[in-house]
Short mmCIF file of C-alpha atoms in Angstrom, two decimals:
data_model
loop_
_atom_site.label_atom_id
_atom_site.label_comp_id
_atom_site.label_asym_id
_atom_site.label_seq_id
_atom_site.Cartn_x
_atom_site.Cartn_y
_atom_site.Cartn_z
CA MET A 20 59.15 18.60 68.28
CA GLU A 21 55.80 17.05 67.34
CA LEU A 22 55.10 16.32 63.70
CA VAL A 23 51.81 15.45 61.85
CA CYS A 24 51.55 12.01 60.23
CA TYR A 25 50.27 12.16 56.64
CA ASN A 26 49.60 8.43 56.27
CA LYS A 27 46.04 7.68 55.12
CA GLY A 28 43.74 6.94 58.02
CA CYS A 29 46.19 8.12 60.73
CA GLY A 30 46.56 11.93 61.03
CA GLN A 31 48.09 11.77 64.53
CA LYS A 32 50.95 13.82 65.91
CA PHE A 33 54.18 11.99 66.72
CA ASP A 34 57.69 12.54 68.07
CA ALA A 35 60.46 11.70 65.60
CA ASP A 36 62.64 10.28 68.40
CA LYS A 37 59.91 7.89 69.53
CA ASN A 38 58.80 6.80 66.00
CA LYS A 39 58.93 2.96 65.84
CA ASP A 40 58.09 0.40 63.14
CA ASP A 41 54.62 -0.30 64.61
CA SER A 42 53.67 3.16 65.89
CA CYS A 43 51.34 4.09 62.93
CA LEU A 44 48.10 2.28 62.00
CA PHE A 45 47.14 3.41 58.43
CA HIS A 46 45.68 2.35 55.04
CA PRO A 47 48.27 1.73 52.33
CA GLY A 48 45.56 1.54 49.62
CA VAL A 49 43.42 4.18 47.91
CA PRO A 50 39.82 5.22 48.67
CA ILE A 51 37.07 3.57 46.62
CA PHE A 52 33.59 5.06 45.97
CA HIS A 53 31.29 2.70 44.07
CA ASP A 54 27.47 2.23 44.13
CA ALA A 55 27.09 4.53 47.18
CA LEU A 56 29.60 2.39 49.10
CA LYS A 57 32.80 3.87 50.48
CA GLY A 58 35.91 2.01 51.61
CA TRP A 59 39.62 1.37 51.12
CA SER A 60 41.18 -0.90 48.53
CA CYS A 61 43.45 -2.49 51.14
CA CYS A 62 40.64 -3.81 53.38
CA LYS A 63 37.14 -5.23 52.84
CA LYS A 64 35.13 -2.95 55.10
CA ARG A 65 32.49 -0.81 53.28
CA THR A 66 29.98 1.79 54.46
CA THR A 67 27.47 4.29 53.05
CA ASP A 68 28.11 7.04 55.60
CA PHE A 69 31.02 9.34 54.84
CA SER A 70 31.74 9.99 58.56
CA GLU A 71 32.01 6.26 59.20
CA PHE A 72 34.31 5.97 56.18
CA LEU A 73 36.65 8.55 57.70
CA SER A 74 36.62 6.75 61.07
CA ILE A 75 37.61 3.34 59.65
CA LYS A 76 40.80 2.28 61.43
CA GLY A 77 43.87 1.37 59.46
CA CYS A 78 44.70 -2.20 58.54
CA THR A 79 48.51 -2.02 58.39
CA ARG A 80 51.22 -1.21 60.99
CA GLY A 81 54.24 0.96 60.12
CA ARG A 82 56.22 4.09 60.85
CA HIS A 83 54.68 7.58 60.92
CA SER A 84 55.51 9.81 57.94
CA ASN A 85 55.45 13.59 57.75
CA GLU A 86 55.77 13.71 53.93
CA LYS A 87 52.65 14.73 51.95
CA PRO A 88 51.55 12.23 49.28
CA GLN A 89 52.01 13.29 45.63
CA GLN A 90 48.85 14.41 43.75
CA PRO A 91 48.16 12.92 40.27
CA LEU A 92 48.91 15.21 37.29
CA LEU A 93 45.79 16.70 35.58
CA PRO A 94 45.59 18.33 32.12
CA GLU A 95 45.65 22.13 32.10
CA VAL A 96 42.19 23.48 31.13
CA SER A 97 41.66 27.11 30.16
CA SER A 98 38.57 29.14 31.04
CA ASP A 99 37.29 28.87 27.43
CA LYS A 100 35.13 25.74 27.16
CA GLY A 101 35.75 25.40 23.47
CA LYS A 102 39.56 25.25 23.84
CA ILE A 103 41.48 22.54 25.76
CA LYS A 104 45.28 22.57 26.00
CA HIS A 105 46.88 19.16 26.09
CA THR A 106 50.33 18.30 27.37
CA ASN A 107 51.60 17.57 23.85
CA GLY A 108 51.04 21.20 22.77
CA GLN A 109 48.24 20.53 20.24
CA GLU A 110 45.15 22.76 20.40
CA ILE A 111 41.68 21.46 19.45
CA ILE A 112 38.80 23.93 18.88
CA TYR A 113 35.22 22.68 19.16
CA GLN A 114 32.63 24.77 17.26
CA GLY A 115 28.97 24.59 18.33
CA PRO A 116 25.89 24.70 16.05
CA LYS A 117 24.82 27.96 14.46
CA SER A 118 22.02 29.97 16.03
CA ALA A 119 18.60 30.39 14.41
CA GLU A 120 19.24 34.09 13.77
CA LYS A 121 22.50 33.35 11.98
CA LEU A 122 20.90 30.62 9.87
CA GLN A 123 18.10 33.02 8.88
CA LYS A 124 20.60 35.68 7.79
CA GLU A 125 22.62 33.16 5.76
CA ARG A 126 19.50 31.58 4.17
CA PRO A 127 19.78 31.61 0.36
CA SER A 128 17.03 32.91 -1.90
CA SER A 129 14.26 30.57 -3.05
CA ASP A 130 14.52 32.01 -6.59
CA GLU A 131 17.75 30.15 -7.33
CA PRO A 132 17.67 27.95 -10.45
CA LEU A 133 16.42 24.41 -9.91
CA SER A 134 18.49 21.37 -10.85
CA LYS A 135 17.11 17.90 -11.52
CA LEU A 136 17.99 15.30 -8.90
CA PRO A 137 19.44 11.96 -10.06
CA HIS A 138 17.09 9.02 -9.59
CA LYS A 139 17.60 5.28 -9.18
CA VAL A 140 14.93 2.80 -10.31
CA SER A 141 14.74 -0.59 -8.60
CA ALA A 142 14.49 -3.81 -10.62
CA SER A 143 11.06 -4.66 -9.20
CA LEU A 144 9.68 -1.28 -10.29
CA ALA A 145 11.03 -1.79 -13.82
CA GLN A 146 9.14 -5.10 -14.06
CA GLU A 147 5.90 -3.47 -12.89
CA LEU A 148 6.27 -0.66 -15.43
CA GLN A 149 6.74 -3.19 -18.24
CA LYS A 150 3.46 -4.87 -17.28
CA LEU A 151 1.66 -1.52 -17.24
CA ASP A 152 3.06 -0.61 -20.67
CA VAL A 153 1.77 -3.87 -22.15
CA ASN A 154 -1.70 -3.27 -20.71
CA LYS A 155 -1.71 0.30 -22.01
CA GLN A 156 -0.76 -0.83 -25.52
CA VAL A 157 -3.64 -3.31 -25.55
CA GLU A 158 -6.09 -0.56 -24.50
CA ASN A 159 -4.78 1.79 -27.20
CA GLU A 160 -5.19 -0.92 -29.84
CA LYS A 161 -8.79 -1.43 -28.76
CA LYS A 162 -9.48 2.28 -29.03
CA ASP A 163 -7.88 2.52 -32.47
CA SER A 164 -9.84 -0.48 -33.67
CA GLN A 165 -13.12 1.20 -32.71
CA THR A 166 -14.63 2.66 -35.86
CA VAL A 167 -16.38 6.01 -35.62
CA MET A 168 -20.06 5.60 -36.34
CA SER A 169 -21.71 7.99 -38.74
CA GLY A 170 -23.78 10.55 -36.84
CA THR A 171 -21.21 10.87 -34.03
CA ARG A 172 -20.91 14.47 -32.86
CA CYS A 173 -17.52 16.18 -32.36
CA LYS A 174 -16.47 16.18 -28.71
CA ASN A 175 -14.77 19.60 -28.86
CA ALA A 176 -16.70 22.35 -27.06
CA GLY A 177 -18.58 24.67 -29.39
CA CYS A 178 -18.32 22.39 -32.45
CA LYS A 179 -21.57 20.83 -33.71
CA THR A 180 -20.11 18.94 -36.68
CA VAL A 181 -21.45 15.40 -37.16
CA TYR A 182 -19.26 12.63 -38.55
CA GLN A 183 -20.45 11.57 -42.01
CA GLY A 184 -17.35 9.86 -43.34
CA PRO A 185 -13.57 10.16 -43.71
CA GLU A 186 -14.01 13.41 -45.62
CA THR A 187 -15.30 15.04 -42.40
CA ASP A 188 -11.81 14.80 -40.86
CA LEU A 189 -10.50 17.16 -43.54
CA GLU A 190 -12.73 20.00 -42.31
CA VAL A 191 -11.52 22.61 -39.81
CA CYS A 192 -12.94 22.20 -36.30
CA THR A 193 -13.88 25.61 -34.85
CA HIS A 194 -14.19 25.15 -31.08
CA HIS A 195 -13.54 26.69 -27.65
CA PRO A 196 -10.32 25.48 -25.98
CA GLY A 197 -11.22 27.18 -22.68
CA ALA A 198 -13.61 26.22 -19.93
CA PRO A 199 -17.20 27.39 -19.39
CA VAL A 200 -17.66 30.09 -16.74
CA PHE A 201 -20.92 30.86 -14.91
CA HIS A 202 -20.61 33.96 -12.71
CA GLU A 203 -23.24 36.40 -11.41
CA GLY A 204 -25.82 35.33 -13.99
CA TYR A 205 -23.41 35.66 -16.92
CA LYS A 206 -22.32 32.73 -19.05
CA TYR A 207 -19.19 32.76 -21.21
CA TRP A 208 -16.11 30.80 -22.28
CA SER A 209 -12.79 31.58 -20.60
CA CYS A 210 -11.01 31.68 -23.98
CA CYS A 211 -13.05 34.47 -25.62
CA CYS A 212 -15.07 36.11 -22.76
CA ILE A 213 -18.19 36.95 -24.80
CA LYS A 214 -20.70 37.25 -21.94
CA THR A 215 -24.41 36.54 -22.22
CA ILE A 216 -27.37 35.86 -19.93
CA ASP A 217 -29.31 33.49 -22.19
CA PHE A 218 -28.11 29.87 -21.92
CA ASN A 219 -29.12 28.99 -25.49
CA ALA A 220 -27.15 31.94 -26.80
CA PHE A 221 -24.19 30.73 -24.77
CA LEU A 222 -24.45 27.28 -26.40
CA ASP A 223 -24.73 28.83 -29.86
CA GLN A 224 -21.52 30.87 -29.57
CA LYS A 225 -19.10 29.94 -32.34
CA GLY A 226 -15.64 28.68 -31.51
CA CYS A 227 -12.66 31.01 -31.39
CA ILE A 228 -9.87 28.68 -32.57
CA GLY A 229 -9.44 26.14 -35.36
CA GLY A 230 -8.13 22.58 -35.12
CA LYS A 231 -8.97 18.93 -35.77
CA HIS A 232 -12.17 17.14 -34.89
CA ARG A 233 -12.14 14.80 -31.91
CA TRP A 234 -14.67 11.98 -32.11
CA ILE A 235 -13.52 10.03 -29.02
CA PRO A 236 -13.54 11.75 -25.59
CA LYS A 237 -10.06 12.35 -24.24
CA GLN A 238 -8.88 11.07 -20.88
CA ASP A 239 -6.96 13.79 -19.09
CA LYS A 240 -4.42 13.02 -16.40
CA LYS A 241 -5.82 13.44 -12.92
CA LYS A 242 -4.03 15.66 -10.45
CA VAL A 243 -4.41 13.91 -7.11
CA ALA A 244 -3.25 14.40 -3.54
CA CYS A 245 -0.77 11.78 -2.41
CA ARG A 246 0.25 10.89 1.15
CA TYR A 247 3.82 11.76 2.11
CA ASP A 248 5.96 11.63 5.24
CA TRP A 249 9.44 12.70 6.33
CA HIS A 250 12.12 11.90 8.89
CA GLN A 251 15.64 13.17 9.59
CA THR A 252 19.01 11.98 10.82
CA GLY A 253 22.09 13.95 11.78
CA ASN A 254 23.09 14.60 8.15
CA ASN A 255 20.04 13.80 5.99
CA VAL A 256 16.34 14.55 5.58
CA VAL A 257 14.28 11.85 3.83
CA ILE A 258 10.89 12.62 2.21
CA THR A 259 8.78 9.57 1.34
CA VAL A 260 5.96 9.95 -1.21
CA TYR A 261 3.64 6.92 -1.27
CA ALA A 262 3.02 6.86 -5.03
CA LYS A 263 2.68 3.33 -6.42
CA ASN A 264 4.41 2.41 -9.69
CA ALA A 265 5.88 5.86 -10.37
CA ASN A 266 7.02 6.35 -13.96
CA PRO A 267 10.55 7.86 -14.01
CA GLU A 268 10.26 8.95 -17.67
CA PHE A 269 7.34 11.29 -16.95
CA SER A 270 8.39 12.27 -13.42
CA CYS A 271 10.58 15.24 -12.57
CA ILE A 272 12.03 16.12 -9.16
CA GLU A 273 14.01 19.38 -9.06
CA ALA A 274 15.52 21.30 -6.17
CA ASN A 275 17.68 24.20 -5.12
CA ARG A 276 19.06 24.87 -1.66
CA THR A 277 15.68 25.79 -0.11
CA VAL A 278 12.95 24.56 -2.51
CA LEU A 279 11.94 21.11 -3.79
CA LEU A 280 9.52 20.72 -6.72
CA CYS A 281 7.97 17.26 -7.16
CA GLN A 282 5.98 16.17 -10.21
CA ILE A 283 5.43 12.41 -10.08
CA GLN A 284 3.26 10.48 -12.54
CA PHE A 285 2.09 7.11 -11.22
CA GLU A 286 -0.44 4.47 -12.20
CA ASN A 287 -0.44 5.87 -15.79
CA ASP A 288 -3.09 8.61 -15.33
CA LYS A 289 -2.39 10.13 -11.90
CA ILE A 290 -0.04 13.04 -11.18
CA PHE A 291 1.19 14.29 -7.82
CA LYS A 292 2.55 17.82 -7.84
CA ARG A 293 3.90 19.51 -4.70
CA GLU A 294 6.30 22.35 -3.90
CA PHE A 295 8.21 22.22 -0.61
CA HIS A 296 9.89 25.30 0.91
CA PHE A 297 12.28 23.83 3.47
CA TRP A 298 12.80 24.88 7.06
CA GLY A 299 16.57 24.51 6.62
CA VAL A 300 19.13 24.48 3.80
CA ILE A 301 20.25 21.44 1.77
CA ASN A 302 23.25 20.52 -0.36
CA VAL A 303 21.77 19.80 -3.79
CA LYS A 304 24.85 17.99 -5.15
CA GLN A 305 24.56 15.22 -2.55
CA CYS A 306 20.79 14.62 -2.91
CA SER A 307 19.25 11.62 -4.69
CA VAL A 308 15.92 9.91 -5.47
CA ASN A 309 15.17 6.20 -5.04
CA MET A 310 12.07 4.75 -6.76
CA VAL A 311 10.49 1.45 -5.69
CA PRO A 312 7.05 -0.01 -6.56
CA SER A 313 5.35 1.21 -3.38
CA LYS A 314 6.92 4.66 -2.87
CA VAL A 315 9.44 7.32 -3.92
CA GLU A 316 12.19 8.24 -1.43
CA ILE A 317 13.91 11.61 -1.77
CA SER A 318 17.13 11.77 0.25
CA LEU A 319 18.36 15.31 0.97
CA ARG A 320 21.72 16.18 2.51
CA LYS A 321 21.69 18.97 5.11
CA ALA A 322 24.04 21.89 4.53
CA ASP A 323 24.47 22.26 8.33
CA GLN A 324 24.21 19.51 10.91
CA VAL A 325 21.27 21.17 12.65
CA SER A 326 18.07 19.43 13.71
CA TRP A 327 15.11 20.74 11.69
CA GLY A 328 12.10 21.82 13.75
CA LYS A 329 9.74 21.26 10.79
CA LEU A 330 9.96 20.09 7.20
CA GLU A 331 8.63 23.32 5.66
CA ASP A 332 9.21 26.96 6.46
CA PRO A 333 6.18 28.25 8.44
CA LYS A 334 6.74 31.78 7.09
CA TYR A 335 6.11 30.68 3.50
CA LYS A 336 2.53 31.13 2.28
CA PRO A 337 1.76 29.24 -0.95
CA GLU A 338 -0.04 31.02 -3.75
CA PRO A 339 -3.56 29.81 -4.65
CA GLU A 340 -3.55 27.27 -7.45
CA PRO A 341 -5.11 28.32 -10.78
CA VAL A 342 -8.47 26.88 -11.72
CA GLU A 343 -7.30 25.69 -15.10
CA ASP A 344 -5.79 22.23 -15.39
CA PRO A 345 -2.06 22.63 -16.18
CA PHE A 346 -1.81 19.07 -17.54
CA THR A 347 -4.02 19.51 -20.61
CA GLU A 348 -2.61 19.22 -24.10
CA THR A 349 -0.15 21.91 -25.16
CA ALA A 350 -2.13 22.80 -28.28
CA GLU A 351 -5.17 23.59 -26.18
CA SER A 352 -3.26 25.40 -23.43
CA GLN A 353 -2.39 28.31 -25.75
CA GLN A 354 -5.00 30.90 -24.82
CA PRO A 355 -5.78 33.81 -27.19
CA ASP A 356 -5.79 37.45 -26.17
CA TRP A 357 -8.77 38.08 -23.90
CA ASP A 358 -8.50 41.90 -24.02
CA ILE A 359 -11.56 42.50 -26.24
CA ASP A 360 -13.08 45.95 -26.81
CA ASP A 361 -16.79 46.58 -27.20
CA ASP A 362 -16.24 47.49 -30.85
CA ASP A 363 -14.96 43.96 -31.53
CA ILE A 364 -18.38 42.48 -30.65
CA SER A 365 -21.03 42.70 -33.31
CA GLU A 366 -24.57 43.97 -32.73
CA ASP A 367 -25.96 40.49 -33.37
CA GLU A 368 -23.93 39.12 -30.48
CA TRP A 369 -25.07 41.88 -28.12
CA ALA A 370 -28.66 41.35 -29.29
CA TYR A 371 -28.86 38.13 -27.29
CA ASP A 372 -29.00 40.11 -24.07
CA THR A 373 -31.99 42.34 -25.08
CA PRO A 374 -35.42 41.76 -23.46
CA GLU A 375 -37.08 41.22 -26.86
CA ASN A 376 -35.03 38.02 -27.42
CA LYS A 377 -35.97 36.38 -24.16
CA THR A 378 -37.24 32.84 -24.60
CA GLN A 379 -40.79 31.82 -23.84
CA GLU A 380 -39.61 29.81 -20.85
CA GLU A 381 -38.07 32.88 -19.20
CA LYS A 382 -41.28 34.86 -19.78
CA GLU A 383 -43.33 32.09 -18.19
CA ARG A 384 -40.94 32.01 -15.23
CA ASP A 385 -41.31 35.76 -14.73
CA GLU A 386 -45.09 35.52 -14.83
CA GLN A 387 -45.04 32.61 -12.39
CA LYS A 388 -42.84 34.60 -9.99
CA LYS A 389 -45.24 37.56 -10.15
CA GLU A 390 -48.22 35.29 -9.39
CA GLU A 391 -46.41 33.76 -6.44
CA GLU A 392 -45.58 37.20 -5.05
CA GLU A 393 -49.24 38.29 -5.41
CA MET A 394 -50.41 35.14 -3.60
CA GLN A 395 -47.96 35.80 -0.78
CA ASN A 396 -49.18 39.39 -0.47
CA LEU A 397 -52.82 38.24 -0.28
CA LYS A 398 -51.99 35.68 2.42
CA ARG A 399 -50.10 38.30 4.37
CA LYS A 400 -53.09 40.68 4.26
CA GLU A 401 -55.48 37.95 5.42
CA VAL A 402 -53.25 37.14 8.37
CA GLU A 403 -53.03 40.81 9.33
CA GLU A 404 -56.83 41.21 9.21
CA GLU A 405 -57.32 38.11 11.37
CA MET A 406 -54.86 39.48 13.92
CA LYS A 407 -56.69 42.83 14.00
CA MET A 408 -60.07 41.12 14.55
CA ALA A 409 -58.67 38.99 17.38
CA MET A 410 -57.21 42.06 19.09
CA GLU A 411 -60.56 43.92 18.75
CA GLU A 412 -62.50 41.03 20.29
CA GLN A 413 -60.04 40.86 23.18
CA ARG A 414 -60.44 44.59 23.84
CA LYS A 415 -64.25 44.31 23.87
CA ALA A 416 -64.13 41.38 26.32
CA GLU A 417 -61.95 43.39 28.72
CA GLU A 418 -64.37 46.34 28.58
CA GLU A 419 -67.34 44.07 29.36
CA LYS A 420 -65.48 42.67 32.40
CA LYS A 421 -64.80 46.19 33.67
CA GLN A 422 -68.48 47.15 33.32
CA LYS A 423 -69.64 44.05 35.22
CA ARG A 424 -67.22 44.82 38.06
CA GLU A 425 -68.48 48.42 38.25
CA GLU A 426 -72.12 47.32 38.39
CA GLN A 427 -71.38 44.79 41.12
CA ARG A 428 -69.67 47.46 43.21
CA ARG A 429 -72.64 49.84 42.89
CA GLN A 430 -75.13 47.14 43.93
CA ASP A 431 -73.06 46.35 47.02
CA GLU A 432 -73.04 50.04 48.02
CA GLU A 433 -76.85 50.40 47.61
CA GLU A 434 -77.82 47.25 49.58
CA GLY A 435 -75.35 47.95 52.43
CA TYR A 436 -73.61 45.42 54.62
CA GLU A 437 -75.43 43.23 57.25
CA GLU A 438 -74.44 43.75 60.91
CA MET A 439 -72.20 41.05 62.28
CA PRO A 440 -73.71 39.09 65.28
CA ASP A 441 -72.09 39.46 68.67
CA LEU A 442 -69.80 36.71 69.72
CA GLU A 443 -70.60 34.90 72.98
#
């Protein structure tokens, strides 16, 4: 009975009675596939063709064997990719990232209360702030040492009081805390909204609130735009605001799980204010702020280990900023009630808008406008008359040409044509 030899590289049929010690030529090693080369571990021959690899003759003599070689044991893998069963019986479940739809459903509200993030100030920034404080104290001392000269006018809007001595400071300063508004020919203050057309009447409006005189012009803090950048890692998002010498005492950085509110004061008189509505969700408890002389780094911990497509949510549309400066003094930021009825305005105040009280300059302007309009009308009429005359002359010239052509034709008919000579 013929049997099949299962030795590697042989595969021949043999008779068990005629099986000798040198009947089989096989490979005792294992196949090796490395860098596109194929061969056996027991011999040095290598090739790139798989057919040639199969036809490589064995390197060792021995007896034929009809026993199949044992296959190596492999771990049992189920059809579920997220679950792998190991031989020791333990089960490990791998959970993938959440989908965008699921993250959007689980997104918390942006109206959650904000909490202040802890900040860390570097030693080099503390030294720079000390130098700035010293310079600021020197400037304040110079300002205080400046004596107010007699005849100096109060810098508050609407107040015309002139400084005459220390007793002037005891008087009440009646002024306008709001801003001037010029809209559609009307002029008024945003704090009291008494509208007028005459500019002098606008300047003569009395103030609507009392306070102290201010002889030196104030220097308000400037709200500026500051450059910022961001990058992310697997667990964190880092926002870098390039604000030099930020003051931690007057800076406030607050956040909830989807919103970050930055208000950073730097270089004494500059303020950067920005509200970020994040693309993803953060863990507020593990966020921090690091301040150095050249920048402010805000480190935010992601709630989910998901790569953010953008820093801010593209669906969020910020509201337009108010025209008024929110960083003015608190005493001046208190606006009175602007809901004023017509009965609250006296007849003298409305009298500014009557035609009888127009200034001489406005009357002269009106007369000058009328004269200019009359001049333009006269020029327009002259141009129209010139165009009419030119058209009339052109029409007469065309008629004369027609008459000449008609006369020439009649003369030719009366004289007749000469007979043409015969050609030789």
